[in-house]
Amino acid sequence: MNNMRQRQVQNRKRFLPAVLAIEELIRSGDERIIIAIDGRTGAGKTTVSKYLHEKFGGNLFHMDDFYLQSHQRTKERLMEVGGNVDYERFKREVLDVVERGEVVHYRPFNYHTMDFDAEFARDIPPKRLNIIEGTYCLNPYFGDPYDLRIFMDVEYNQQIENVIEREGTSELDDYIDKWIPKTDIYIERMGVQERCNISIAFSKD
């Protein structure tokens, strides 16, 4: 079995609890379903969200599209637990709109250009299933709009390996010194893992 096929088989097994939970929600007949996927850096949040989106359809939103704009990057904001993203804009432009069943005007913000990616801005029509993916999507600021909360976990050594595989080594020091600790503090202070219905550990086995 080649590596890609092996990983697909592993993902089906590892993500099965999430699949079963979503299938149950779909059977429930609820008009709208909102799912949160939060967790540690390099734990596979994007991977599982893409897997579930391909399997079930619906809308998929990424917290990484809500980086802070330049004027928001104050010393006080960057020291705030969970303050690394524009959670106010995400709630106003995505969560509140999804809950009302209206069209979301989606404007991803590009961290590298420090501007909105105008070419990717689009209107996203309401759908029954909505997946919110990324660290900080379970910030208590949002209240409790989610029907299912999934936590993605990973051991530290594997986490570093995953970061290198994804980003290379040029930004590794930033991840070790800043981004991973910030995420871990958020998870601990906000009780993120304890609030989740499902926990999925990263594994290559």
CSV table of N, CA and C in Angstrom, one decimal, residues 38-41 77-84 135-136 138-140 151 159 175-195:
chain,number,residue,atom,x,y,z
A,38,ASP,N,-11.1,22.7,16.9
A,38,ASP,CA,-10.0,23.5,17.6
A,38,ASP,C,-8.9,22.5,18.0
A,39,GLY,N,-7.8,23.0,18.6
A,39,GLY,CA,-6.8,22.1,19.1
A,39,GLY,C,-5.4,22.7,18.9
A,40,ARG,N,-4.4,21.8,19.1
A,40,ARG,CA,-3.0,22.2,19.1
A,40,ARG,C,-2.5,22.5,17.7
A,41,THR,N,-1.4,23.3,17.7
A,41,THR,CA,-0.7,23.6,16.5
A,41,THR,C,-0.2,22.3,15.9
A,77,ARG,N,-3.3,43.8,22.9
A,77,ARG,CA,-4.1,42.8,22.2
A,77,ARG,C,-3.2,41.5,22.0
A,78,LEU,N,-2.0,41.6,21.7
A,78,LEU,CA,-1.1,40.5,21.4
A,78,LEU,C,-0.8,39.7,22.7
A,79,MET,N,-1.0,40.4,23.9
A,79,MET,CA,-0.8,39.7,25.1
A,79,MET,C,-2.0,39.0,25.6
A,80,GLU,N,-3.1,39.3,25.0
A,80,GLU,CA,-4.4,38.8,25.4
A,80,GLU,C,-4.5,37.3,25.1
A,81,VAL,N,-4.9,36.5,26.0
A,81,VAL,CA,-5.1,35.0,25.7
A,81,VAL,C,-6.3,34.9,24.7
A,82,GLY,N,-6.0,34.2,23.6
A,82,GLY,CA,-7.0,34.1,22.5
A,82,GLY,C,-7.1,35.3,21.7
A,83,GLY,N,-6.3,36.3,21.9
A,83,GLY,CA,-6.4,37.6,21.1
A,83,GLY,C,-5.6,37.6,19.8
A,84,ASN,N,-5.1,36.5,19.4
A,84,ASN,CA,-4.3,36.4,18.2
A,84,ASN,C,-5.1,36.6,16.9
A,135,THR,N,-7.5,27.2,15.4
A,135,THR,CA,-7.3,27.6,16.8
A,135,THR,C,-8.1,28.9,17.1
A,136,TYR,N,-8.6,28.9,18.3
A,136,TYR,CA,-9.4,30.0,18.8
A,136,TYR,C,-10.9,30.0,18.4
A,138,LEU,N,-13.0,28.2,19.6
A,138,LEU,CA,-13.8,27.9,20.8
A,138,LEU,C,-13.5,28.9,21.9
A,139,ASN,N,-13.1,30.1,21.5
A,139,ASN,CA,-13.0,31.2,22.4
A,139,ASN,C,-14.4,31.5,23.1
A,140,PRO,N,-14.4,31.5,24.4
A,140,PRO,CA,-15.7,31.8,25.1
A,140,PRO,C,-16.4,33.1,24.6
A,151,PHE,N,-11.7,18.4,19.3
A,151,PHE,CA,-10.4,18.8,19.7
A,151,PHE,C,-9.4,17.9,19.1
A,159,GLN,N,4.4,17.2,17.1
A,159,GLN,CA,4.0,18.5,16.7
A,159,GLN,C,5.1,19.3,16.0
A,175,TYR,N,7.6,29.3,16.0
A,175,TYR,CA,6.6,28.4,16.5
A,175,TYR,C,6.9,27.9,17.9
A,176,ILE,N,8.2,27.5,18.1
A,176,ILE,CA,8.6,27.0,19.4
A,176,ILE,C,8.5,28.1,20.5
A,177,ASP,N,9.0,29.3,20.2
A,177,ASP,CA,9.0,30.3,21.2
A,177,ASP,C,7.7,31.1,21.4
A,178,LYS,N,6.9,31.1,20.4
A,178,LYS,CA,5.7,32.0,20.4
A,178,LYS,C,4.4,31.3,20.2
A,179,TRP,N,4.2,30.7,18.9
A,179,TRP,CA,2.9,30.3,18.5
A,179,TRP,C,2.4,29.1,19.3
A,180,ILE,N,3.3,28.1,19.5
A,180,ILE,CA,2.9,26.9,20.2
A,180,ILE,C,2.6,27.2,21.7
A,181,PRO,N,3.4,28.0,22.4
A,181,PRO,CA,3.1,28.4,23.8
A,181,PRO,C,1.8,29.2,23.9
A,182,LYS,N,1.6,30.1,22.9
A,182,LYS,CA,0.3,30.9,23.0
A,182,LYS,C,-0.9,30.0,22.8
A,183,THR,N,-0.8,29.1,21.9
A,183,THR,CA,-1.9,28.1,21.7
A,183,THR,C,-2.2,27.3,22.9
A,184,ASP,N,-1.1,26.8,23.5
A,184,ASP,CA,-1.2,25.9,24.7
A,184,ASP,C,-1.8,26.7,25.9
A,185,ILE,N,-1.4,28.0,26.1
A,185,ILE,CA,-2.0,28.8,27.1
A,185,ILE,C,-3.5,29.0,26.9
A,186,TYR,N,-3.9,29.3,25.7
A,186,TYR,CA,-5.3,29.4,25.3
A,186,TYR,C,-6.1,28.2,25.6
A,187,ILE,N,-5.5,27.0,25.2
A,187,ILE,CA,-6.2,25.8,25.5
A,187,ILE,C,-6.4,25.5,27.0
A,188,GLU,N,-5.4,25.8,27.7
A,188,GLU,CA,-5.4,25.6,29.2
A,188,GLU,C,-6.4,26.6,29.9
A,189,ARG,N,-6.2,27.8,29.6
A,189,ARG,CA,-6.9,28.9,30.3
A,189,ARG,C,-8.4,28.8,29.9
A,190,MET,N,-8.7,28.5,28.7
A,190,MET,CA,-10.1,28.5,28.2
A,190,MET,C,-10.8,27.2,28.4
A,191,GLY,N,-10.0,26.2,28.9
A,191,GLY,CA,-10.6,24.8,29.1
A,191,GLY,C,-11.1,24.2,27.8
A,192,VAL,N,-10.4,24.5,26.7
A,192,VAL,CA,-10.9,24.1,25.4
A,192,VAL,C,-11.1,22.6,25.3
A,193,GLN,N,-10.1,21.8,25.7
A,193,GLN,CA,-10.2,20.3,25.5
A,193,GLN,C,-11.3,19.8,26.3
A,194,GLU,N,-11.5,20.3,27.5
A,194,GLU,CA,-12.5,19.7,28.4
A,194,GLU,C,-13.9,20.0,27.9
A,195,ARG,N,-14.0,21.1,27.1
A,195,ARG,CA,-15.4,21.5,26.6
A,195,ARG,C,-15.7,20.7,25.3
